Amino acid sequence: MATIELRQVEKKFGQLHAVKPMDLTIHSGEFVVLLGPSGCGKTTTLRMISGLEAVTGGHIYLDGRDVTWLHPSERDIAFVFQFFALYPHMTVLDNIRFPLQAQRVPRDEAEKRVSEIVKMLQIEHLLHLRPGSLSGGDRQRVALARALVRRPAAFLMDEPLGALDADLRESMRAEIKRLHIANNATTVYVTHDQLEAMALGDRIVVMSAAEIQQVGNPAEVYYKPANLFVARFIGSPGMNLISGRYADGVVYLPGDNRYTVPESWRAPLAQALKDGEVIIGFRPESARITEDGALAARVYASDMHGAFNMIHLALGEESNIVNVRVDRWITYALDTPVRFDIDPEGVRFFDPRSEKALRRGGAQ
Ligand code: ATP
């Protein structure tokens, strides 16, 4: 287990600032996910931690030791890539054994570790096969086994499930989580899939445009996004966002709606908003359609999701759509007028100029 610290770590490729100076501490035993859209700098960050990419500036510490300029092999970190490279001419067993031979682990100890890992990943029946005859999922299990058997101080995983089918991805996700709980090894995991990030991460580092946007546990980034980017990027669909104007405890919203702001938010809004322009945010499950709801809308569309239904509501113009989650047996005809309320605990406010979330004292 190891603590990984990044201090003002950055990377430039010529003119391109691929990672702007970044501070991040990954605690020993923690599972941290780097999440963001393509090109935001996730892989480059991971490669700098591994030593495969040299930093342009800053320092990387592993358990307090400055490893910034150490060769990857001197860092005691295992890297699992999306495109798992197994030796094609070796059997699965030899592939898994190989890192232990390279480390000169005594034979008995090596056999013990290999048998533990293959049992854990349920690949005993594959040991005599060569990688070429395995399915994608099995190949990835073998690649994981090969990384795990080394017992490195930390694991770095770059979209390890990206090449797999959706159902296989889900089962492998569960396996990775179980393995992490069993081994408790510090893990840094890169993905652009926010569901995967929410499912796996103790903490999620949301990145965009070469910068960290927010670091938090899954509930924090989901319910308390730091800015509009995180609000939109996390969740499927993203957070509902409606523009309005704040004055005297009320936000005036499209469709002649007036939203009475919870008491605890009034002072922060009055203080932060220069001209009253504000964006209200809430998750689809933080709203409730009810006859005496404070806000009026009409049903624009609805989707069945199996376990629940998602009702799309238009406030005034059709450009102001919000999604409200309802029980699976509730349906509405198109254009039905409805009323809804927002759970005061679930409402967030954003400054449209800075795009940042407003905060309420210490509680946010
Ligand atoms: P993806 O999910 O698509 O891999 P990412 O968030 O991991 O995206 P990076 O691969 O870290 O992003 O790339 C960040 C930026 O740096 C991109 O604009 C990319 O084109 C650029 N980049 C990455 N590696 C190099 C390189 N070796 N030379 C030049 N530019 C690079």
mmCIF file of C-alpha atoms and ligand atoms in Angstrom:
data_model
loop_
_atom_site.group_PDB
_atom_site.id
_atom_site.type_symbol
_atom_site.label_atom_id
_atom_site.label_comp_id
_atom_site.label_asym_id
_atom_site.label_seq_id
_atom_site.Cartn_x
_atom_site.Cartn_y
_atom_site.Cartn_z
ATOM 1 C CA MET A 1 0.000 0.000 0.000
ATOM 2 C CA ALA A 2 1.194 3.472 -0.748
ATOM 3 C CA THR A 3 0.271 7.110 -0.639
ATOM 4 C CA ILE A 4 0.691 8.926 -3.944
ATOM 5 C CA GLU A 5 1.115 12.693 -3.929
ATOM 6 C CA LEU A 6 1.156 15.014 -6.908
ATOM 7 C CA ARG A 7 2.466 18.510 -6.230
ATOM 8 C CA GLN A 8 2.065 21.050 -9.031
ATOM 9 C CA VAL A 9 2.530 18.261 -11.547
ATOM 10 C CA GLU A 10 2.105 19.405 -15.126
ATOM 11 C CA LYS A 11 2.736 18.275 -18.685
ATOM 12 C CA LYS A 12 3.271 20.208 -21.872
ATOM 13 C CA PHE A 13 3.590 18.664 -25.324
ATOM 14 C CA GLY A 14 5.127 21.590 -27.227
ATOM 15 C CA GLN A 15 2.474 24.328 -27.162
ATOM 16 C CA LEU A 16 -0.206 22.014 -25.767
ATOM 17 C CA HIS A 17 -0.748 22.151 -22.005
ATOM 18 C CA ALA A 18 -2.026 18.577 -21.591
ATOM 19 C CA VAL A 19 -2.098 18.745 -17.762
ATOM 20 C CA LYS A 20 -2.044 22.091 -15.943
ATOM 21 C CA PRO A 21 -0.278 22.232 -12.546
ATOM 22 C CA MET A 22 -2.158 19.746 -10.404
ATOM 23 C CA ASP A 23 -2.178 18.949 -6.673
ATOM 24 C CA LEU A 24 -3.661 15.645 -5.613
ATOM 25 C CA THR A 25 -3.146 13.254 -2.689
ATOM 26 C CA ILE A 26 -4.206 9.641 -3.103
ATOM 27 C CA HIS A 27 -4.314 7.946 0.278
ATOM 28 C CA SER A 28 -2.965 4.518 1.013
ATOM 29 C CA GLY A 29 -5.536 1.854 0.126
ATOM 30 C CA GLU A 30 -7.793 4.315 -1.650
ATOM 31 C CA PHE A 31 -9.505 3.712 -5.015
ATOM 32 C CA VAL A 32 -9.361 6.988 -6.906
ATOM 33 C CA VAL A 33 -10.913 7.428 -10.344
ATOM 34 C CA LEU A 34 -9.719 10.049 -12.823
ATOM 35 C CA LEU A 35 -12.856 10.873 -14.810
ATOM 36 C CA GLY A 36 -13.347 13.233 -17.726
ATOM 37 C CA PRO A 37 -14.032 13.532 -21.442
ATOM 38 C CA SER A 38 -11.566 12.461 -24.102
ATOM 39 C CA GLY A 39 -8.435 14.609 -24.238
ATOM 40 C CA CYS A 40 -8.757 16.159 -20.750
ATOM 41 C CA GLY A 41 -5.405 14.773 -19.586
ATOM 42 C CA LYS A 42 -6.365 11.667 -17.578
ATOM 43 C CA THR A 43 -4.044 9.223 -19.327
ATOM 44 C CA THR A 44 -1.164 11.683 -19.280
ATOM 45 C CA THR A 45 -1.627 12.124 -15.515
ATOM 46 C CA LEU A 46 -1.594 8.356 -15.001
ATOM 47 C CA ARG A 47 1.455 7.923 -17.221
ATOM 48 C CA MET A 48 3.318 10.580 -15.225
ATOM 49 C CA ILE A 49 2.518 8.693 -11.993
ATOM 50 C CA SER A 50 3.818 5.487 -13.562
ATOM 51 C CA GLY A 51 6.961 7.126 -14.882
ATOM 52 C CA LEU A 52 6.164 6.306 -18.515
ATOM 53 C CA GLU A 53 5.791 10.031 -19.192
ATOM 54 C CA ALA A 54 8.236 12.609 -17.823
ATOM 55 C CA VAL A 55 6.700 15.595 -16.030
ATOM 56 C CA THR A 56 7.272 19.111 -17.361
ATOM 57 C CA GLY A 57 7.062 20.473 -13.827
ATOM 58 C CA GLY A 58 6.198 19.507 -10.264
ATOM 59 C CA HIS A 59 6.916 16.489 -8.091
ATOM 60 C CA ILE A 60 5.454 13.030 -7.521
ATOM 61 C CA TYR A 61 5.866 11.296 -4.158
ATOM 62 C CA LEU A 62 5.264 7.632 -3.385
ATOM 63 C CA ASP A 63 5.011 7.129 0.378
ATOM 64 C CA GLY A 64 6.823 10.405 0.891
ATOM 65 C CA ARG A 65 9.704 9.439 -1.416
ATOM 66 C CA ASP A 66 10.277 11.712 -4.399
ATOM 67 C CA VAL A 67 9.952 9.398 -7.405
ATOM 68 C CA THR A 68 9.581 12.145 -10.015
ATOM 69 C CA TRP A 69 12.704 11.111 -11.886
ATOM 70 C CA LEU A 70 12.760 7.414 -11.111
ATOM 71 C CA HIS A 71 12.417 4.841 -13.873
ATOM 72 C CA PRO A 72 8.984 3.080 -13.959
ATOM 73 C CA SER A 73 10.559 -0.182 -12.788
ATOM 74 C CA GLU A 74 11.883 1.539 -9.652
ATOM 75 C CA ARG A 75 8.451 2.775 -8.569
ATOM 76 C CA ASP A 76 6.759 -0.473 -7.453
ATOM 77 C CA ILE A 77 3.606 0.373 -9.395
ATOM 78 C CA ALA A 78 1.660 -1.961 -11.714
ATOM 79 C CA PHE A 79 -0.003 -0.599 -14.830
ATOM 80 C CA VAL A 80 -3.068 -2.243 -16.419
ATOM 81 C CA PHE A 81 -3.925 -0.896 -19.855
ATOM 82 C CA GLN A 82 -7.068 -1.079 -21.919
ATOM 83 C CA PHE A 83 -5.164 -3.017 -24.525
ATOM 84 C CA PHE A 84 -3.827 -5.736 -22.320
ATOM 85 C CA ALA A 85 -0.524 -7.000 -23.568
ATOM 86 C CA LEU A 86 -0.087 -10.697 -22.789
ATOM 87 C CA TYR A 87 2.753 -12.748 -24.207
ATOM 88 C CA PRO A 88 1.078 -14.688 -27.040
ATOM 89 C CA HIS A 89 3.561 -17.577 -27.067
ATOM 90 C CA MET A 90 3.156 -18.302 -23.331
ATOM 91 C CA THR A 91 0.302 -20.131 -21.618
ATOM 92 C CA VAL A 92 -1.955 -18.213 -19.234
ATOM 93 C CA LEU A 93 -0.134 -19.768 -16.291
ATOM 94 C CA ASP A 94 3.271 -18.674 -17.590
ATOM 95 C CA ASN A 95 1.940 -15.215 -18.315
ATOM 96 C CA ILE A 96 0.785 -14.861 -14.704
ATOM 97 C CA ARG A 97 3.977 -16.376 -13.285
ATOM 98 C CA PHE A 98 6.245 -14.252 -15.393
ATOM 99 C CA PRO A 99 6.439 -11.096 -13.205
ATOM 100 C CA LEU A 100 7.289 -13.223 -10.165
ATOM 101 C CA GLN A 101 10.114 -14.940 -12.011
ATOM 102 C CA ALA A 102 11.383 -11.544 -13.092
ATOM 103 C CA GLN A 103 11.282 -10.433 -9.422
ATOM 104 C CA ARG A 104 13.009 -13.693 -8.360
ATOM 105 C CA VAL A 105 10.233 -14.583 -5.916
ATOM 106 C CA PRO A 106 10.991 -18.046 -4.415
ATOM 107 C CA ARG A 107 9.164 -20.875 -6.194
ATOM 108 C CA ASP A 108 6.880 -21.915 -3.290
ATOM 109 C CA GLU A 109 5.822 -18.381 -2.592
ATOM 110 C CA ALA A 110 5.227 -17.774 -6.315
ATOM 111 C CA GLU A 111 3.027 -20.885 -6.647
ATOM 112 C CA LYS A 112 1.022 -19.829 -3.606
ATOM 113 C CA ARG A 113 0.398 -16.335 -4.934
ATOM 114 C CA VAL A 114 -0.516 -17.584 -8.405
ATOM 115 C CA SER A 115 -2.998 -20.106 -7.054
ATOM 116 C CA GLU A 116 -4.619 -17.470 -4.803
ATOM 117 C CA ILE A 117 -5.044 -15.046 -7.668
ATOM 118 C CA VAL A 118 -6.368 -17.536 -10.210
ATOM 119 C CA LYS A 119 -8.906 -18.744 -7.663
ATOM 120 C CA MET A 120 -9.984 -15.206 -6.882
ATOM 121 C CA LEU A 121 -10.456 -14.376 -10.564
ATOM 122 C CA GLN A 122 -11.910 -17.809 -11.367
ATOM 123 C CA ILE A 123 -9.554 -18.569 -14.218
ATOM 124 C CA GLU A 124 -8.254 -21.972 -13.111
ATOM 125 C CA HIS A 125 -9.716 -23.618 -16.226
ATOM 126 C CA LEU A 126 -7.745 -21.284 -18.532
ATOM 127 C CA LEU A 127 -4.260 -21.888 -17.202
ATOM 128 C CA HIS A 128 -3.044 -24.188 -19.987
ATOM 129 C CA LEU A 129 -4.447 -22.037 -22.836
ATOM 130 C CA ARG A 130 -2.655 -19.372 -24.842
ATOM 131 C CA PRO A 131 -4.010 -15.784 -24.856
ATOM 132 C CA GLY A 132 -5.002 -15.995 -28.534
ATOM 133 C CA SER A 133 -7.762 -18.482 -27.772
ATOM 134 C CA LEU A 134 -9.341 -16.443 -24.943
ATOM 135 C CA SER A 135 -12.337 -14.104 -25.054
ATOM 136 C CA GLY A 136 -11.766 -10.394 -24.343
ATOM 137 C CA GLY A 137 -13.076 -10.719 -20.791
ATOM 138 C CA ASP A 138 -10.885 -13.701 -19.991
ATOM 139 C CA ARG A 139 -7.852 -11.976 -21.439
ATOM 140 C CA GLN A 140 -8.532 -8.986 -19.228
ATOM 141 C CA ARG A 141 -8.905 -11.267 -16.191
ATOM 142 C CA VAL A 142 -5.512 -12.784 -16.991
ATOM 143 C CA ALA A 143 -3.996 -9.311 -17.390
ATOM 144 C CA LEU A 144 -5.432 -8.345 -13.997
ATOM 145 C CA ALA A 145 -4.089 -11.542 -12.464
ATOM 146 C CA ARG A 146 -0.658 -10.774 -13.839
ATOM 147 C CA ALA A 147 -0.754 -7.281 -12.353
ATOM 148 C CA LEU A 148 -2.147 -8.443 -8.989
ATOM 149 C CA VAL A 149 0.269 -11.287 -8.501
ATOM 150 C CA ARG A 150 3.137 -8.822 -8.192
ATOM 151 C CA ARG A 151 1.549 -7.209 -5.115
ATOM 152 C CA PRO A 152 2.771 -3.786 -6.091
ATOM 153 C CA ALA A 153 2.427 -0.769 -3.842
ATOM 154 C CA ALA A 154 -0.106 0.745 -6.231
ATOM 155 C CA PHE A 155 -2.147 -0.083 -9.306
ATOM 156 C CA LEU A 156 -2.704 2.239 -12.209
ATOM 157 C CA MET A 157 -5.485 1.243 -14.582
ATOM 158 C CA ASP A 158 -6.206 3.015 -17.848
ATOM 159 C CA GLU A 159 -9.721 2.183 -19.077
ATOM 160 C CA PRO A 160 -9.062 -1.503 -18.382
ATOM 161 C CA LEU A 161 -12.640 -2.392 -19.299
ATOM 162 C CA GLY A 162 -12.972 -0.112 -22.311
ATOM 163 C CA ALA A 163 -12.639 -2.873 -24.885
ATOM 164 C CA LEU A 164 -15.256 -5.147 -23.327
ATOM 165 C CA ASP A 165 -18.976 -5.619 -24.061
ATOM 166 C CA ALA A 166 -21.379 -3.826 -21.748
ATOM 167 C CA ASP A 167 -22.466 -6.848 -19.681
ATOM 168 C CA LEU A 168 -18.917 -8.110 -19.329
ATOM 169 C CA ARG A 169 -17.840 -4.641 -18.298
ATOM 170 C CA GLU A 170 -20.353 -4.738 -15.463
ATOM 171 C CA SER A 171 -19.215 -8.086 -14.147
ATOM 172 C CA MET A 172 -15.533 -7.118 -14.430
ATOM 173 C CA ARG A 173 -16.316 -3.854 -12.625
ATOM 174 C CA ALA A 174 -17.710 -5.859 -9.731
ATOM 175 C CA GLU A 175 -14.609 -8.059 -9.776
ATOM 176 C CA ILE A 176 -12.245 -5.110 -9.708
ATOM 177 C CA LYS A 177 -14.151 -3.704 -6.746
ATOM 178 C CA ARG A 178 -14.049 -7.034 -4.887
ATOM 179 C CA LEU A 179 -10.344 -7.365 -5.609
ATOM 180 C CA HIS A 180 -9.710 -3.893 -4.335
ATOM 181 C CA ILE A 181 -11.601 -4.598 -1.124
ATOM 182 C CA ALA A 182 -9.726 -7.864 -0.674
ATOM 183 C CA ASN A 183 -6.253 -6.449 -1.396
ATOM 184 C CA ASN A 184 -6.800 -2.874 -0.296
ATOM 185 C CA ALA A 185 -4.108 -1.685 -2.698
ATOM 186 C CA THR A 186 -3.927 1.972 -3.655
ATOM 187 C CA THR A 187 -5.528 2.188 -7.094
ATOM 188 C CA VAL A 188 -5.747 5.002 -9.634
ATOM 189 C CA TYR A 189 -8.233 4.206 -12.368
ATOM 190 C CA VAL A 190 -8.882 6.216 -15.539
ATOM 191 C CA THR A 191 -12.250 6.221 -17.278
ATOM 192 C CA HIS A 192 -14.500 8.530 -19.277
ATOM 193 C CA ASP A 193 -17.549 6.562 -18.093
ATOM 194 C CA GLN A 194 -19.178 8.319 -15.169
ATOM 195 C CA LEU A 195 -21.218 5.262 -14.171
ATOM 196 C CA GLU A 196 -18.012 3.262 -13.871
ATOM 197 C CA ALA A 197 -16.456 6.078 -11.839
ATOM 198 C CA MET A 198 -19.440 6.249 -9.483
ATOM 199 C CA ALA A 199 -19.484 2.472 -9.076
ATOM 200 C CA LEU A 200 -15.784 2.062 -8.338
ATOM 201 C CA GLY A 201 -14.344 5.190 -6.790
ATOM 202 C CA ASP A 202 -13.833 5.946 -3.127
ATOM 203 C CA ARG A 203 -13.162 9.362 -4.580
ATOM 204 C CA ILE A 204 -13.567 10.747 -8.080
ATOM 205 C CA VAL A 205 -11.282 13.351 -9.631
ATOM 206 C CA VAL A 206 -13.346 15.055 -12.317
ATOM 207 C CA MET A 207 -11.111 16.561 -14.999
ATOM 208 C CA SER A 208 -11.798 18.780 -17.975
ATOM 209 C CA ALA A 209 -9.566 20.896 -20.185
ATOM 210 C CA ALA A 210 -6.315 19.733 -18.488
ATOM 211 C CA GLU A 211 -7.524 20.733 -15.018
ATOM 212 C CA ILE A 212 -9.162 19.195 -11.978
ATOM 213 C CA GLN A 213 -12.748 20.427 -11.710
ATOM 214 C CA GLN A 214 -13.634 18.660 -8.468
ATOM 215 C CA VAL A 215 -12.366 15.953 -6.145
ATOM 216 C CA GLY A 216 -14.963 14.224 -4.007
ATOM 217 C CA ASN A 217 -16.670 10.981 -3.130
ATOM 218 C CA PRO A 218 -19.386 9.811 -5.541
ATOM 219 C CA ALA A 219 -22.222 11.390 -3.506
ATOM 220 C CA GLU A 220 -20.392 14.737 -3.354
ATOM 221 C CA VAL A 221 -19.718 15.021 -7.073
ATOM 222 C CA TYR A 222 -23.266 13.833 -7.800
ATOM 223 C CA TYR A 223 -25.283 15.965 -5.370
ATOM 224 C CA LYS A 224 -22.847 18.816 -4.768
ATOM 225 C CA PRO A 225 -21.102 19.475 -8.082
ATOM 226 C CA ALA A 226 -18.537 22.259 -7.798
ATOM 227 C CA ASN A 227 -19.484 23.794 -11.132
ATOM 228 C CA LEU A 228 -21.713 23.485 -14.189
ATOM 229 C CA PHE A 229 -19.282 21.165 -15.965
ATOM 230 C CA VAL A 230 -19.474 18.572 -13.173
ATOM 231 C CA ALA A 231 -23.253 19.056 -12.840
ATOM 232 C CA ARG A 232 -23.703 18.204 -16.529
ATOM 233 C CA PHE A 233 -21.031 15.533 -16.828
ATOM 234 C CA ILE A 234 -22.066 13.402 -13.840
ATOM 235 C CA GLY A 235 -25.410 11.626 -14.013
ATOM 236 C CA SER A 236 -27.404 10.185 -16.835
ATOM 237 C CA PRO A 237 -29.129 12.465 -17.592
ATOM 238 C CA GLY A 238 -27.058 15.230 -16.008
ATOM 239 C CA MET A 239 -28.338 17.638 -13.386
ATOM 240 C CA ASN A 240 -31.406 19.682 -14.318
ATOM 241 C CA LEU A 241 -30.313 23.291 -14.846
ATOM 242 C CA ILE A 242 -32.702 26.217 -15.338
ATOM 243 C CA SER A 243 -31.724 29.853 -15.718
ATOM 244 C CA GLY A 244 -33.610 32.412 -13.676
ATOM 245 C CA ARG A 245 -33.346 35.743 -11.907
ATOM 246 C CA TYR A 246 -33.092 36.101 -8.156
ATOM 247 C CA ALA A 247 -34.720 38.885 -6.156
ATOM 248 C CA ASP A 248 -35.858 38.995 -2.512
ATOM 249 C CA GLY A 249 -35.928 35.297 -1.772
ATOM 250 C CA VAL A 250 -37.523 34.284 -5.065
ATOM 251 C CA VAL A 251 -36.049 32.991 -8.312
ATOM 252 C CA TYR A 252 -38.143 33.969 -11.323
ATOM 253 C CA LEU A 253 -38.110 31.072 -13.738
ATOM 254 C CA PRO A 254 -39.433 30.472 -17.261
ATOM 255 C CA GLY A 255 -43.163 29.852 -17.679
ATOM 256 C CA ASP A 256 -44.058 32.556 -15.120
ATOM 257 C CA ASN A 257 -42.791 30.338 -12.339
ATOM 258 C CA ARG A 258 -41.611 31.659 -9.004
ATOM 259 C CA TYR A 259 -39.362 29.442 -6.934
ATOM 260 C CA THR A 260 -39.199 30.339 -3.260
ATOM 261 C CA VAL A 261 -35.566 29.897 -2.219
ATOM 262 C CA PRO A 262 -34.976 27.903 0.997
ATOM 263 C CA GLU A 263 -34.145 30.246 3.865
ATOM 264 C CA SER A 264 -30.557 28.998 4.233
ATOM 265 C CA TRP A 265 -29.716 29.923 0.655
ATOM 266 C CA ARG A 266 -31.046 33.485 0.633
ATOM 267 C CA ALA A 267 -28.041 35.278 2.127
ATOM 268 C CA PRO A 268 -25.504 33.390 -0.056
ATOM 269 C CA LEU A 269 -27.514 34.183 -3.194
ATOM 270 C CA ALA A 270 -27.974 37.840 -2.337
ATOM 271 C CA GLN A 271 -24.253 38.127 -1.615
ATOM 272 C CA ALA A 272 -22.859 36.220 -4.578
ATOM 273 C CA LEU A 273 -25.057 37.281 -7.474
ATOM 274 C CA LYS A 274 -24.137 40.647 -8.971
ATOM 275 C CA ASP A 275 -27.197 41.126 -11.169
ATOM 276 C CA GLY A 276 -29.499 38.377 -9.863
ATOM 277 C CA GLU A 277 -28.820 36.012 -12.787
ATOM 278 C CA VAL A 278 -28.704 32.487 -11.416
ATOM 279 C CA ILE A 279 -28.959 28.865 -12.513
ATOM 280 C CA ILE A 280 -30.975 26.468 -10.364
ATOM 281 C CA GLY A 281 -29.857 22.825 -10.371
ATOM 282 C CA PHE A 282 -31.437 19.626 -9.072
ATOM 283 C CA ARG A 283 -31.250 15.922 -9.807
ATOM 284 C CA PRO A 284 -34.230 14.139 -11.420
ATOM 285 C CA GLU A 285 -34.899 12.295 -8.141
ATOM 286 C CA SER A 286 -34.870 15.540 -6.134
ATOM 287 C CA ALA A 287 -38.149 16.718 -7.707
ATOM 288 C CA ARG A 288 -41.637 15.425 -7.096
ATOM 289 C CA ILE A 289 -44.717 15.828 -9.284
ATOM 290 C CA THR A 290 -47.594 16.729 -6.998
ATOM 291 C CA GLU A 291 -50.938 18.514 -7.409
ATOM 292 C CA ASP A 292 -50.051 21.428 -5.150
ATOM 293 C CA GLY A 293 -46.417 21.737 -6.360
ATOM 294 C CA ALA A 294 -45.000 25.253 -6.483
ATOM 295 C CA LEU A 295 -43.821 25.073 -10.115
ATOM 296 C CA ALA A 296 -45.962 24.588 -13.215
ATOM 297 C CA ALA A 297 -44.855 22.730 -16.334
ATOM 298 C CA ARG A 298 -46.231 20.458 -19.015
ATOM 299 C CA VAL A 299 -45.242 16.968 -19.979
ATOM 300 C CA TYR A 300 -42.932 17.121 -22.991
ATOM 301 C CA ALA A 301 -41.928 13.460 -23.230
ATOM 302 C CA SER A 302 -41.444 10.404 -21.066
ATOM 303 C CA ASP A 303 -39.035 7.460 -21.111
ATOM 304 C CA MET A 304 -39.415 4.067 -19.518
ATOM 305 C CA HIS A 305 -36.262 2.897 -17.768
ATOM 306 C CA GLY A 306 -37.627 -0.350 -16.391
ATOM 307 C CA ALA A 307 -37.185 0.348 -12.698
ATOM 308 C CA PHE A 308 -38.576 3.897 -13.011
ATOM 309 C CA ASN A 309 -39.915 6.371 -15.559
ATOM 310 C CA MET A 310 -38.288 9.660 -16.498
ATOM 311 C CA ILE A 311 -40.740 12.456 -17.262
ATOM 312 C CA HIS A 312 -39.411 15.407 -19.296
ATOM 313 C CA LEU A 313 -41.166 18.610 -18.303
ATOM 314 C CA ALA A 314 -41.134 21.896 -20.194
ATOM 315 C CA LEU A 315 -41.206 25.124 -18.185
ATOM 316 C CA GLY A 316 -42.661 27.690 -20.556
ATOM 317 C CA GLU A 317 -40.583 27.391 -23.727
ATOM 318 C CA GLU A 318 -39.558 23.978 -24.964
ATOM 319 C CA SER A 319 -35.930 24.925 -24.480
ATOM 320 C CA ASN A 320 -36.396 24.754 -20.705
ATOM 321 C CA ILE A 321 -36.688 21.025 -20.119
ATOM 322 C CA VAL A 322 -36.181 19.305 -16.783
ATOM 323 C CA ASN A 323 -36.228 15.576 -16.060
ATOM 324 C CA VAL A 324 -38.177 14.236 -13.116
ATOM 325 C CA ARG A 325 -37.951 10.657 -11.985
ATOM 326 C CA VAL A 326 -41.226 8.933 -11.064
ATOM 327 C CA ASP A 327 -42.289 5.403 -10.089
ATOM 328 C CA ARG A 328 -42.444 2.965 -12.960
ATOM 329 C CA TRP A 329 -46.245 2.715 -12.964
ATOM 330 C CA ILE A 330 -46.782 6.482 -13.364
ATOM 331 C CA THR A 331 -47.320 7.771 -16.890
ATOM 332 C CA TYR A 332 -48.681 10.984 -18.380
ATOM 333 C CA ALA A 333 -50.125 11.860 -21.766
ATOM 334 C CA LEU A 334 -48.037 14.361 -23.728
ATOM 335 C CA ASP A 335 -48.764 18.013 -22.926
ATOM 336 C CA THR A 336 -50.494 17.214 -19.624
ATOM 337 C CA PRO A 337 -50.106 20.248 -17.343
ATOM 338 C CA VAL A 338 -48.484 19.217 -14.063
ATOM 339 C CA ARG A 339 -47.021 20.850 -10.958
ATOM 340 C CA PHE A 340 -43.859 19.848 -9.149
ATOM 341 C CA ASP A 341 -41.707 20.665 -6.143
ATOM 342 C CA ILE A 342 -37.950 20.554 -5.668
ATOM 343 C CA ASP A 343 -36.618 18.940 -2.489
ATOM 344 C CA PRO A 344 -35.009 21.855 -0.572
ATOM 345 C CA GLU A 345 -32.116 19.555 0.391
ATOM 346 C CA GLY A 346 -31.436 18.679 -3.257
ATOM 347 C CA VAL A 347 -31.432 22.151 -4.799
ATOM 348 C CA ARG A 348 -28.152 23.783 -5.898
ATOM 349 C CA PHE A 349 -27.421 27.253 -7.284
ATOM 350 C CA PHE A 350 -24.795 28.297 -9.835
ATOM 351 C CA ASP A 351 -23.426 31.666 -10.861
ATOM 352 C CA PRO A 352 -23.803 31.731 -14.685
ATOM 353 C CA ARG A 353 -20.767 34.042 -15.042
ATOM 354 C CA SER A 354 -18.209 31.989 -13.137
ATOM 355 C CA GLU A 355 -20.122 28.711 -13.710
ATOM 356 C CA LYS A 356 -19.291 27.847 -10.094
ATOM 357 C CA ALA A 357 -21.707 26.428 -7.528
ATOM 358 C CA LEU A 358 -22.682 28.826 -4.765
ATOM 359 C CA ARG A 359 -21.878 27.738 -1.242
ATOM 360 C CA ARG A 360 -23.839 27.971 1.949
ATOM 361 C CA GLY A 361 -21.361 28.669 4.737
ATOM 362 C CA GLY A 362 -19.573 25.485 5.803
ATOM 363 C CA ALA A 363 -22.407 23.161 4.758
ATOM 364 C CA GLN A 364 -22.326 23.987 1.038
HETATM 365 P P1 ATP B 1 -8.571 9.836 -23.768
HETATM 366 O O1 ATP B 1 -9.682 9.369 -22.878
HETATM 367 O O2 ATP B 1 -9.014 10.158 -25.159
HETATM 368 O O3 ATP B 1 -7.332 8.986 -23.699
HETATM 369 P P2 ATP B 1 -7.316 11.639 -21.918
HETATM 370 O O4 ATP B 1 -8.158 12.457 -21.011
HETATM 371 O O5 ATP B 1 -6.680 10.434 -21.341
HETATM 372 O O6 ATP B 1 -8.151 11.258 -23.197
HETATM 373 P P3 ATP B 1 -4.673 12.400 -22.709
HETATM 374 O O7 ATP B 1 -4.452 11.155 -23.485
HETATM 375 O O8 ATP B 1 -4.004 12.542 -21.411
HETATM 376 O O9 ATP B 1 -6.241 12.621 -22.500
HETATM 377 O O10 ATP B 1 -4.304 13.624 -23.638
HETATM 378 C C1 ATP B 1 -4.366 14.973 -23.226
HETATM 379 C C2 ATP B 1 -3.961 15.849 -24.378
HETATM 380 O O11 ATP B 1 -2.582 15.654 -24.660
HETATM 381 C C3 ATP B 1 -4.715 15.540 -25.670
HETATM 382 O O12 ATP B 1 -4.961 16.742 -26.332
HETATM 383 C C4 ATP B 1 -3.721 14.678 -26.432
HETATM 384 O O13 ATP B 1 -3.924 14.813 -27.825
HETATM 385 C C5 ATP B 1 -2.390 15.254 -26.014
HETATM 386 N N1 ATP B 1 -1.301 14.267 -26.039
HETATM 387 C C6 ATP B 1 -1.240 13.100 -25.336
HETATM 388 N N2 ATP B 1 -0.086 12.457 -25.556
HETATM 389 C C7 ATP B 1 0.626 13.216 -26.441
HETATM 390 C C8 ATP B 1 1.918 13.110 -27.050
HETATM 391 N N3 ATP B 1 2.706 12.062 -26.795
HETATM 392 N N4 ATP B 1 2.292 14.071 -27.874
HETATM 393 C C9 ATP B 1 1.509 15.156 -28.113
HETATM 394 N N5 ATP B 1 0.284 15.337 -27.571
HETATM 395 C C10 ATP B 1 -0.155 14.379 -26.739
#
